[in-house]
Amino acid sequence: MNLHSMLSLPSPVAVTATLNLHPQFRKYPTSSIPLHKGQSISLQKRHISTHLDPNKHLNFQEALSLAKEGKEEVDTSFYIPLLQQCLENGSISSTQIIHCSIVKTGNHEDPFLATFLLNVYAKCGNMECARRAFDHINRKNDVAWTNLMKGYVQNSMPDRAIHLFQEMLLHSECYPSTYTLALALNACTSLQSLKLGEQLHAYIIKCHVDFDTSIGNALCSLYSKCGGRLEFGLKAFRRIREKNVISWTAMISSCGENGKPMKGLRVFVEMFLDEVQVQPNEYTLTCVLSQCCEVKCLEFGIQVHSLCAKLGYESDLRIRNSLLYLYLKCGCTGEAQRLFKGMDDVDLVTWNAIMAGHAKIMELSKDNVSAYRSGSEALKLFAELNRSGMRPDSFTFSSVLSVCSRMMALEQGEQIHARMIKTGILSDVVVGSSIIKMYNKCGSIEKASKVFLEMSIRTMILWTSMINGFAQHGWSKHALNLFEDMKLVGVRPNKITFVGVLAACGNAGMADEAFNYFEIMQKEYKLKPVMDHYACLVDMLVRLGRLKEAFDFIKKMDYEANELIWSKLIAGCLSLGNLELGCDAAEKLLSLKLKDTETYELLLNTYVSAGRFEEVSLVKNIMKEEKVEKLKDWSWISIKDRVYSFETNDIAQVQTSLVSKSLEDLLAKAKNLGYEMLENVEISDKEHEEKTSSTIYHSEKLAIAFGLENLPNSSPIRVVKNTLMCRDCHNFVKYISTLTSREIIVRDSKRLHKFVNGQCSCGNVGGFLLYPL
């Protein structure tokens, strides 16, 4: 059955619950009424004293002073409101004063008062005093044992809670209640001890209490969080006779935590189909909306949005934040913006949700124009957040830095970096990794290295980010030296680290070293190679001109070569003129189900260069059947917080623009230095007729010319391009970097090209189209 059709949201159901108190508590008056400053405390005495009026009322400080003096014999009920006030104030010192008075007056033998005292210590975080209070109880009932266990669990001492539970079973006459057993299960979950939890589950089954609500909830949590045994958690959930909202919420949450969001949504539907209907609360709905985000289930999410309004939760901030992220994740930016603007109260989570949503849209969008709009909107929102006076956290900075990375917006990234230094958040490892990645993506490897050296704690992720950054910029020796330093300090590399190491070897043409590291990865670190490792080695062999060896290496791989591997080989064959081998590789590539439009362009390049026009027609027919659109040449450049984009679709408009004159001047100067322009090769569908067209107005050339006109003479030019660079543009930019003595950075769809004095960090081999068709 379709999930969307399963959900029929009924009217809200009124749910009532009965609280069964332990008999030991019933004979005592309630003492949970909070006391405020100045409120009086009634003093009752066991023996009437000549010093005090029995009807006298004291405030907290006066009563505390009296307790400290310890001259009066008072009834146990005198201490209850005092301890309640200590609990509200979180005052351990005041609790200790009252504790002394309790001992002096002999009231420590009262089980209710002693249990209440240890509960106050536990909730104030002093478990040593709680344990001492517990040890002085002469007649320990199951409530005392349970309260101390609860204190250990809540104060992150689950191991002590388990030891206390074992002590209770072995050395006391008390039997654990269902609540005690649930606490023991929660302690097992905190310890991540599935084995101990399973033993306790067996004990619970023997006691025939596995149907209890609190126990069932705890079992769901145990199996979902310890080893991902979601199926056992579901079985425990089904055994619960009276499922409450906590039961349903715990099960839905467990499905999400174990990577089964669709199952979580089905459990949510069951919640409404159950005989005893339970009304979801704000936590349930937040959890469900989060899982709608995971599977991008917008239709279901809209129904949940309606339910939130029906139940009166639409104004809840957590609900609104979840809805905001759902709409953004599903691409409904207009609805998200309306929701955001309509929110009277926003918190940092709200700001983070909308910025992270825009960042995610930018990352996943295939339309570069809309992607860039989302990135620009995220940066505007970050500026608004700063003006609001709210302080960004590490999540905020990570999101906005990822946008700067994607946009190659170095100026904005530097401003954010400065803000991070002022707030002192740069020491955060996640944020540090984000700032390093931002500088790497923007082509500023020097600044990335400086940030890395300034980090007080360097995790494996930081080391890996820096090694990969050096490799991408062609700083191979720096990358390999850093890898050796990483090993010396005892940080264990992972598979991604070795991708950077192999890429560094490939850029430097160090074949023997690359295969040596490849062997070390497998034998010394027991890491199984993945496709990216093989891709690095193929790329290296292609760079060295060892095409036949690369072809044989691909055939011997542990995996079937994918689109990326064959593309690298074909690009190398085109670059080095080995069209026969290139066509053989193209046949292998054509047998795969291709996903990348640029791969089809690469195949056309290969067959056009080899004059194999039947294959050209075949590829074009496949592109029509698969509805593969022709690549649109599009680039952008960021200057002073503004983004300028350039396309080559409308040649007439480009030719009349001011930037075209600057570009033509650059072209003339480059030709004087020896630059020879390559022309586009176009194949018509009729009789395989070849046509040529000029490459002068390709988008990155326009963006670079615009940058040279509008940026200071000392500023590097940073351009982002949505497709691979063609060989002609690559050659042209090398000449321009020499002519202008400027650093020019172009990040295309596959790699970063850093041009300095006529040289490119990519090594000038492979990775770009021979002809931009």
mmCIF file of N, CA and C in Angstrom, residues 252-354:
data_model
loop_
_atom_site.group_PDB
_atom_site.id
_atom_site.type_symbol
_atom_site.label_atom_id
_atom_site.label_comp_id
_atom_site.label_asym_id
_atom_site.label_seq_id
_atom_site.Cartn_x
_atom_site.Cartn_y
_atom_site.Cartn_z
ATOM 1 N N ILE A 252 9.498 5.293 16.409
ATOM 2 C CA ILE A 252 9.662 6.085 15.174
ATOM 3 C C ILE A 252 11.078 6.632 15.098
ATOM 4 N N SER A 253 11.566 7.152 16.236
ATOM 5 C CA SER A 253 12.921 7.700 16.293
ATOM 6 C C SER A 253 13.962 6.621 16.019
ATOM 7 N N SER A 254 13.742 5.411 16.564
ATOM 8 C CA SER A 254 14.691 4.303 16.368
ATOM 9 C C SER A 254 14.819 3.945 14.894
ATOM 10 N N CYS A 255 13.703 3.970 14.181
ATOM 11 C CA CYS A 255 13.755 3.673 12.744
ATOM 12 C C CYS A 255 14.631 4.685 12.016
ATOM 13 N N GLY A 256 14.472 5.963 12.358
ATOM 14 C CA GLY A 256 15.289 6.998 11.732
ATOM 15 C C GLY A 256 16.753 6.855 12.068
ATOM 16 N N GLU A 257 17.047 6.546 13.332
ATOM 17 C CA GLU A 257 18.440 6.405 13.771
ATOM 18 C C GLU A 257 19.136 5.232 13.114
ATOM 19 N N ASN A 258 18.364 4.244 12.686
ATOM 20 C CA ASN A 258 18.943 3.055 12.048
ATOM 21 C C ASN A 258 18.816 3.071 10.533
ATOM 22 N N GLY A 259 18.620 4.272 9.973
ATOM 23 C CA GLY A 259 18.596 4.406 8.517
ATOM 24 C C GLY A 259 17.367 3.829 7.851
ATOM 25 N N LYS A 260 16.239 3.755 8.577
ATOM 26 C CA LYS A 260 14.992 3.221 8.023
ATOM 27 C C LYS A 260 13.870 4.259 8.171
ATOM 28 N N PRO A 261 14.026 5.425 7.553
ATOM 29 C CA PRO A 261 13.012 6.472 7.735
ATOM 30 C C PRO A 261 11.634 6.087 7.205
ATOM 31 N N MET A 262 11.577 5.318 6.106
ATOM 32 C CA MET A 262 10.274 4.912 5.570
ATOM 33 C C MET A 262 9.539 4.004 6.558
ATOM 34 N N LYS A 263 10.295 3.126 7.217
ATOM 35 C CA LYS A 263 9.682 2.257 8.228
ATOM 36 C C LYS A 263 9.154 3.097 9.384
ATOM 37 N N GLY A 264 9.914 4.164 9.736
ATOM 38 C CA GLY A 264 9.473 5.065 10.795
ATOM 39 C C GLY A 264 8.166 5.743 10.441
ATOM 40 N N LEU A 265 8.007 6.140 9.181
ATOM 41 C CA LEU A 265 6.766 6.777 8.746
ATOM 42 C C LEU A 265 5.601 5.778 8.768
ATOM 43 N N ARG A 266 5.886 4.521 8.467
ATOM 44 C CA ARG A 266 4.832 3.499 8.523
ATOM 45 C C ARG A 266 4.383 3.255 9.971
ATOM 46 N N VAL A 267 5.352 3.271 10.894
ATOM 47 C CA VAL A 267 5.000 3.135 12.315
ATOM 48 C C VAL A 267 4.118 4.302 12.745
ATOM 49 N N PHE A 268 4.419 5.491 12.222
ATOM 50 C CA PHE A 268 3.614 6.671 12.543
ATOM 51 C C PHE A 268 2.175 6.482 12.047
ATOM 52 N N VAL A 269 2.018 5.898 10.863
ATOM 53 C CA VAL A 269 0.674 5.617 10.342
ATOM 54 C C VAL A 269 -0.032 4.604 11.246
ATOM 55 N N GLU A 270 0.716 3.574 11.707
ATOM 56 C CA GLU A 270 0.140 2.569 12.612
ATOM 57 C C GLU A 270 -0.392 3.207 13.885
ATOM 58 N N MET A 271 0.248 4.269 14.306
ATOM 59 C CA MET A 271 -0.136 4.967 15.534
ATOM 60 C C MET A 271 -1.607 5.403 15.470
ATOM 61 N N PHE A 272 -2.086 5.743 14.266
ATOM 62 C CA PHE A 272 -3.451 6.182 14.092
ATOM 63 C C PHE A 272 -4.402 5.020 13.830
ATOM 64 N N LEU A 273 -3.847 3.878 13.433
ATOM 65 C CA LEU A 273 -4.679 2.705 13.153
ATOM 66 C C LEU A 273 -4.825 1.801 14.358
ATOM 67 N N ASP A 274 -4.032 2.052 15.410
ATOM 68 C CA ASP A 274 -4.062 1.226 16.610
ATOM 69 C C ASP A 274 -5.415 1.358 17.312
ATOM 70 N N GLU A 275 -5.827 0.261 18.005
ATOM 71 C CA GLU A 275 -7.114 0.271 18.705
ATOM 72 C C GLU A 275 -7.180 1.394 19.729
ATOM 73 N N VAL A 276 -6.114 1.525 20.513
ATOM 74 C CA VAL A 276 -6.057 2.621 21.491
ATOM 75 C C VAL A 276 -5.290 3.758 20.836
ATOM 76 N N GLN A 277 -6.014 4.706 20.304
ATOM 77 C CA GLN A 277 -5.359 5.791 19.578
ATOM 78 C C GLN A 277 -4.664 6.736 20.558
ATOM 79 N N VAL A 278 -3.433 7.043 20.235
ATOM 80 C CA VAL A 278 -2.615 7.935 21.068
ATOM 81 C C VAL A 278 -2.315 9.187 20.260
ATOM 82 N N GLN A 279 -2.488 10.317 20.878
ATOM 83 C CA GLN A 279 -2.244 11.576 20.182
ATOM 84 C C GLN A 279 -0.752 11.880 20.145
ATOM 85 N N PRO A 280 -0.163 12.130 18.978
ATOM 86 C CA PRO A 280 1.262 12.465 18.912
ATOM 87 C C PRO A 280 1.526 13.813 19.579
ATOM 88 N N ASN A 281 2.704 13.952 20.154
ATOM 89 C CA ASN A 281 3.088 15.242 20.732
ATOM 90 C C ASN A 281 4.098 15.931 19.824
ATOM 91 N N GLU A 282 4.631 17.052 20.282
ATOM 92 C CA GLU A 282 5.541 17.823 19.432
ATOM 93 C C GLU A 282 6.825 17.063 19.113
ATOM 94 N N TYR A 283 7.262 16.182 20.045
ATOM 95 C CA TYR A 283 8.475 15.396 19.797
ATOM 96 C C TYR A 283 8.221 14.354 18.703
ATOM 97 N N THR A 284 7.045 13.722 18.757
ATOM 98 C CA THR A 284 6.688 12.747 17.720
ATOM 99 C C THR A 284 6.675 13.400 16.351
ATOM 100 N N LEU A 285 6.009 14.546 16.269
ATOM 101 C CA LEU A 285 5.850 15.222 14.985
ATOM 102 C C LEU A 285 7.180 15.741 14.454
ATOM 103 N N THR A 286 8.030 16.233 15.350
ATOM 104 C CA THR A 286 9.367 16.683 14.932
ATOM 105 C C THR A 286 10.163 15.529 14.342
ATOM 106 N N CYS A 287 10.078 14.371 15.003
ATOM 107 C CA CYS A 287 10.785 13.170 14.541
ATOM 108 C C CYS A 287 10.270 12.734 13.167
ATOM 109 N N VAL A 288 8.959 12.770 12.981
ATOM 110 C CA VAL A 288 8.352 12.356 11.701
ATOM 111 C C VAL A 288 8.765 13.314 10.587
ATOM 112 N N LEU A 289 8.748 14.602 10.862
ATOM 113 C CA LEU A 289 9.153 15.589 9.854
ATOM 114 C C LEU A 289 10.618 15.410 9.475
ATOM 115 N N SER A 290 11.440 15.064 10.454
ATOM 116 C CA SER A 290 12.855 14.807 10.174
ATOM 117 C C SER A 290 13.016 13.636 9.211
ATOM 118 N N GLN A 291 12.190 12.603 9.381
ATOM 119 C CA GLN A 291 12.281 11.444 8.503
ATOM 120 C C GLN A 291 11.690 11.733 7.126
ATOM 121 N N CYS A 292 10.712 12.632 7.070
ATOM 122 C CA CYS A 292 10.225 13.091 5.766
ATOM 123 C C CYS A 292 11.350 13.789 5.002
ATOM 124 N N CYS A 293 12.185 14.532 5.734
ATOM 125 C CA CYS A 293 13.341 15.193 5.113
ATOM 126 C C CYS A 293 14.308 14.170 4.534
ATOM 127 N N GLU A 294 14.525 13.094 5.286
ATOM 128 C CA GLU A 294 15.496 12.076 4.858
ATOM 129 C C GLU A 294 15.116 11.468 3.515
ATOM 130 N N VAL A 295 13.820 11.200 3.330
ATOM 131 C CA VAL A 295 13.375 10.544 2.087
ATOM 132 C C VAL A 295 12.750 11.535 1.106
ATOM 133 N N LYS A 296 12.835 12.842 1.449
ATOM 134 C CA LYS A 296 12.265 13.913 0.612
ATOM 135 C C LYS A 296 10.800 13.599 0.264
ATOM 136 N N CYS A 297 10.050 13.212 1.273
ATOM 137 C CA CYS A 297 8.637 12.848 1.083
ATOM 138 C C CYS A 297 7.787 14.089 1.359
ATOM 139 N N LEU A 298 7.682 14.959 0.364
ATOM 140 C CA LEU A 298 7.020 16.250 0.544
ATOM 141 C C LEU A 298 5.520 16.087 0.769
ATOM 142 N N GLU A 299 4.883 15.214 -0.001
ATOM 143 C CA GLU A 299 3.428 15.044 0.108
ATOM 144 C C GLU A 299 3.031 14.596 1.508
ATOM 145 N N PHE A 300 3.780 13.622 2.044
ATOM 146 C CA PHE A 300 3.525 13.132 3.398
ATOM 147 C C PHE A 300 3.801 14.248 4.406
ATOM 148 N N GLY A 301 4.881 15.000 4.175
ATOM 149 C CA GLY A 301 5.240 16.091 5.071
ATOM 150 C C GLY A 301 4.169 17.168 5.128
ATOM 151 N N ILE A 302 3.527 17.434 3.987
ATOM 152 C CA ILE A 302 2.452 18.442 3.955
ATOM 153 C C ILE A 302 1.270 17.967 4.800
ATOM 154 N N GLN A 303 0.973 16.669 4.745
ATOM 155 C CA GLN A 303 -0.103 16.127 5.585
ATOM 156 C C GLN A 303 0.236 16.262 7.066
ATOM 157 N N VAL A 304 1.504 15.996 7.403
ATOM 158 C CA VAL A 304 1.938 16.154 8.795
ATOM 159 C C VAL A 304 1.852 17.619 9.214
ATOM 160 N N HIS A 305 2.179 18.525 8.280
ATOM 161 C CA HIS A 305 2.053 19.969 8.548
ATOM 162 C C HIS A 305 0.590 20.295 8.905
ATOM 163 N N SER A 306 -0.345 19.746 8.158
ATOM 164 C CA SER A 306 -1.771 19.966 8.435
ATOM 165 C C SER A 306 -2.153 19.415 9.812
ATOM 166 N N LEU A 307 -1.609 18.235 10.141
ATOM 167 C CA LEU A 307 -1.882 17.632 11.445
ATOM 168 C C LEU A 307 -1.343 18.506 12.575
ATOM 169 N N CYS A 308 -0.153 19.076 12.365
ATOM 170 C CA CYS A 308 0.439 19.969 13.376
ATOM 171 C C CYS A 308 -0.496 21.146 13.656
ATOM 172 N N ALA A 309 -1.051 21.709 12.581
ATOM 173 C CA ALA A 309 -1.981 22.835 12.737
ATOM 174 C C ALA A 309 -3.249 22.377 13.458
ATOM 175 N N LYS A 310 -3.737 21.185 13.117
ATOM 176 C CA LYS A 310 -4.963 20.646 13.706
ATOM 177 C C LYS A 310 -4.812 20.404 15.207
ATOM 178 N N LEU A 311 -3.616 19.953 15.613
ATOM 179 C CA LEU A 311 -3.358 19.652 17.025
ATOM 180 C C LEU A 311 -2.862 20.864 17.806
ATOM 181 N N GLY A 312 -2.672 21.971 17.114
ATOM 182 C CA GLY A 312 -2.255 23.185 17.801
ATOM 183 C C GLY A 312 -0.763 23.308 18.026
ATOM 184 N N TYR A 313 0.037 22.556 17.252
ATOM 185 C CA TYR A 313 1.489 22.580 17.418
ATOM 186 C C TYR A 313 2.200 23.430 16.371
ATOM 187 N N GLU A 314 1.458 24.049 15.474
ATOM 188 C CA GLU A 314 2.093 24.756 14.362
ATOM 189 C C GLU A 314 2.980 25.897 14.841
ATOM 190 N N SER A 315 2.644 26.488 15.987
ATOM 191 C CA SER A 315 3.442 27.599 16.504
ATOM 192 C C SER A 315 4.666 27.124 17.283
ATOM 193 N N ASP A 316 4.752 25.820 17.555
ATOM 194 C CA ASP A 316 5.906 25.286 18.283
ATOM 195 C C ASP A 316 7.175 25.486 17.461
ATOM 196 N N LEU A 317 8.196 26.037 18.084
ATOM 197 C CA LEU A 317 9.406 26.414 17.357
ATOM 198 C C LEU A 317 10.112 25.215 16.738
ATOM 199 N N ARG A 318 10.143 24.092 17.473
ATOM 200 C CA ARG A 318 10.807 22.896 16.931
ATOM 201 C C ARG A 318 10.075 22.372 15.692
ATOM 202 N N ILE A 319 8.736 22.426 15.760
ATOM 203 C CA ILE A 319 7.933 21.985 14.613
ATOM 204 C C ILE A 319 8.203 22.889 13.412
ATOM 205 N N ARG A 320 8.207 24.193 13.644
ATOM 206 C CA ARG A 320 8.401 25.142 12.543
ATOM 207 C C ARG A 320 9.800 25.002 11.939
ATOM 208 N N ASN A 321 10.793 24.751 12.788
ATOM 209 C CA ASN A 321 12.150 24.538 12.279
ATOM 210 C C ASN A 321 12.223 23.292 11.400
ATOM 211 N N SER A 322 11.550 22.234 11.832
ATOM 212 C CA SER A 322 11.546 20.985 11.053
ATOM 213 C C SER A 322 10.823 21.169 9.723
ATOM 214 N N LEU A 323 9.702 21.884 9.760
ATOM 215 C CA LEU A 323 8.965 22.160 8.526
ATOM 216 C C LEU A 323 9.798 23.006 7.576
ATOM 217 N N LEU A 324 10.503 23.968 8.136
ATOM 218 C CA LEU A 324 11.351 24.853 7.334
ATOM 219 C C LEU A 324 12.394 24.045 6.571
ATOM 220 N N TYR A 325 13.061 23.143 7.294
ATOM 221 C CA TYR A 325 14.109 22.339 6.659
ATOM 222 C C TYR A 325 13.520 21.368 5.644
ATOM 223 N N LEU A 326 12.320 20.839 5.934
ATOM 224 C CA LEU A 326 11.662 19.926 4.991
ATOM 225 C C LEU A 326 11.394 20.616 3.664
ATOM 226 N N TYR A 327 10.810 21.813 3.712
ATOM 227 C CA TYR A 327 10.488 22.527 2.478
ATOM 228 C C TYR A 327 11.744 22.895 1.704
ATOM 229 N N LEU A 328 12.785 23.277 2.423
ATOM 230 C CA LEU A 328 14.046 23.611 1.745
ATOM 231 C C LEU A 328 14.668 22.372 1.112
ATOM 232 N N LYS A 329 14.666 21.266 1.853
ATOM 233 C CA LYS A 329 15.271 20.024 1.357
ATOM 234 C C LYS A 329 14.550 19.529 0.109
ATOM 235 N N CYS A 330 13.241 19.783 0.046
ATOM 236 C CA CYS A 330 12.455 19.335 -1.105
ATOM 237 C C CYS A 330 12.401 20.390 -2.200
ATOM 238 N N GLY A 331 13.165 21.462 -2.055
ATOM 239 C CA GLY A 331 13.254 22.483 -3.101
ATOM 240 C C GLY A 331 12.139 23.505 -3.097
ATOM 241 N N CYS A 332 11.277 23.511 -2.070
ATOM 242 C CA CYS A 332 10.173 24.489 -1.986
ATOM 243 C C CYS A 332 10.667 25.754 -1.277
ATOM 244 N N THR A 333 11.551 26.459 -1.931
ATOM 245 C CA THR A 333 12.170 27.631 -1.288
ATOM 246 C C THR A 333 11.143 28.718 -0.995
ATOM 247 N N GLY A 334 10.155 28.887 -1.890
ATOM 248 C CA GLY A 334 9.137 29.911 -1.675
ATOM 249 C C GLY A 334 8.346 29.646 -0.413
ATOM 250 N N GLU A 335 7.909 28.397 -0.220
ATOM 251 C CA GLU A 335 7.147 28.030 0.977
ATOM 252 C C GLU A 335 8.006 28.192 2.229
ATOM 253 N N ALA A 336 9.288 27.807 2.118
ATOM 254 C CA ALA A 336 10.204 27.946 3.254
ATOM 255 C C ALA A 336 10.386 29.411 3.636
ATOM 256 N N GLN A 337 10.540 30.265 2.635
ATOM 257 C CA GLN A 337 10.715 31.693 2.905
ATOM 258 C C GLN A 337 9.464 32.272 3.559
ATOM 259 N N ARG A 338 8.278 31.871 3.088
ATOM 260 C CA ARG A 338 7.036 32.365 3.695
ATOM 261 C C ARG A 338 6.928 31.923 5.154
ATOM 262 N N LEU A 339 7.308 30.679 5.390
ATOM 263 C CA LEU A 339 7.267 30.155 6.752
ATOM 264 C C LEU A 339 8.242 30.906 7.647
ATOM 265 N N PHE A 340 9.439 31.155 7.123
ATOM 266 C CA PHE A 340 10.479 31.842 7.890
ATOM 267 C C PHE A 340 10.062 33.277 8.224
ATOM 268 N N LYS A 341 9.528 33.977 7.224
ATOM 269 C CA LYS A 341 9.125 35.378 7.442
ATOM 270 C C LYS A 341 7.917 35.482 8.360
ATOM 271 N N GLY A 342 7.113 34.431 8.413
ATOM 272 C CA GLY A 342 5.930 34.457 9.266
ATOM 273 C C GLY A 342 6.194 34.055 10.701
ATOM 274 N N MET A 343 7.445 33.711 11.021
ATOM 275 C CA MET A 343 7.778 33.278 12.378
ATOM 276 C C MET A 343 8.065 34.491 13.261
ATOM 277 N N ASP A 344 7.282 34.604 14.342
ATOM 278 C CA ASP A 344 7.497 35.720 15.280
ATOM 279 C C ASP A 344 8.753 35.501 16.107
ATOM 280 N N ASP A 345 8.923 34.286 16.573
ATOM 281 C CA ASP A 345 10.096 33.948 17.383
ATOM 282 C C ASP A 345 10.967 32.977 16.592
ATOM 283 N N VAL A 346 12.237 33.309 16.485
ATOM 284 C CA VAL A 346 13.194 32.401 15.846
ATOM 285 C C VAL A 346 14.363 32.191 16.801
ATOM 286 N N ASP A 347 14.938 31.023 16.739
ATOM 287 C CA ASP A 347 16.148 30.770 17.519
ATOM 288 C C ASP A 347 17.279 30.423 16.557
ATOM 289 N N LEU A 348 18.410 30.083 17.102
ATOM 290 C CA LEU A 348 19.578 29.793 16.266
ATOM 291 C C LEU A 348 19.331 28.563 15.400
ATOM 292 N N VAL A 349 18.553 27.616 15.916
ATOM 293 C CA VAL A 349 18.227 26.416 15.130
ATOM 294 C C VAL A 349 17.480 26.813 13.856
ATOM 295 N N THR A 350 16.588 27.822 13.978
ATOM 296 C CA THR A 350 15.838 28.302 12.812
ATOM 297 C C THR A 350 16.787 28.848 11.764
ATOM 298 N N TRP A 351 17.684 29.737 12.184
ATOM 299 C CA TRP A 351 18.655 30.312 11.255
ATOM 300 C C TRP A 351 19.517 29.211 10.626
ATOM 301 N N ASN A 352 19.976 28.286 11.463
ATOM 302 C CA ASN A 352 20.817 27.191 10.955
ATOM 303 C C ASN A 352 20.063 26.334 9.950
ATOM 304 N N ALA A 353 18.776 26.079 10.236
ATOM 305 C CA ALA A 353 17.972 25.235 9.347
ATOM 306 C C ALA A 353 17.834 25.872 7.973
ATOM 307 N N ILE A 354 17.519 27.169 7.939
ATOM 308 C CA ILE A 354 17.288 27.796 6.635
ATOM 309 C C ILE A 354 18.595 27.975 5.869
#
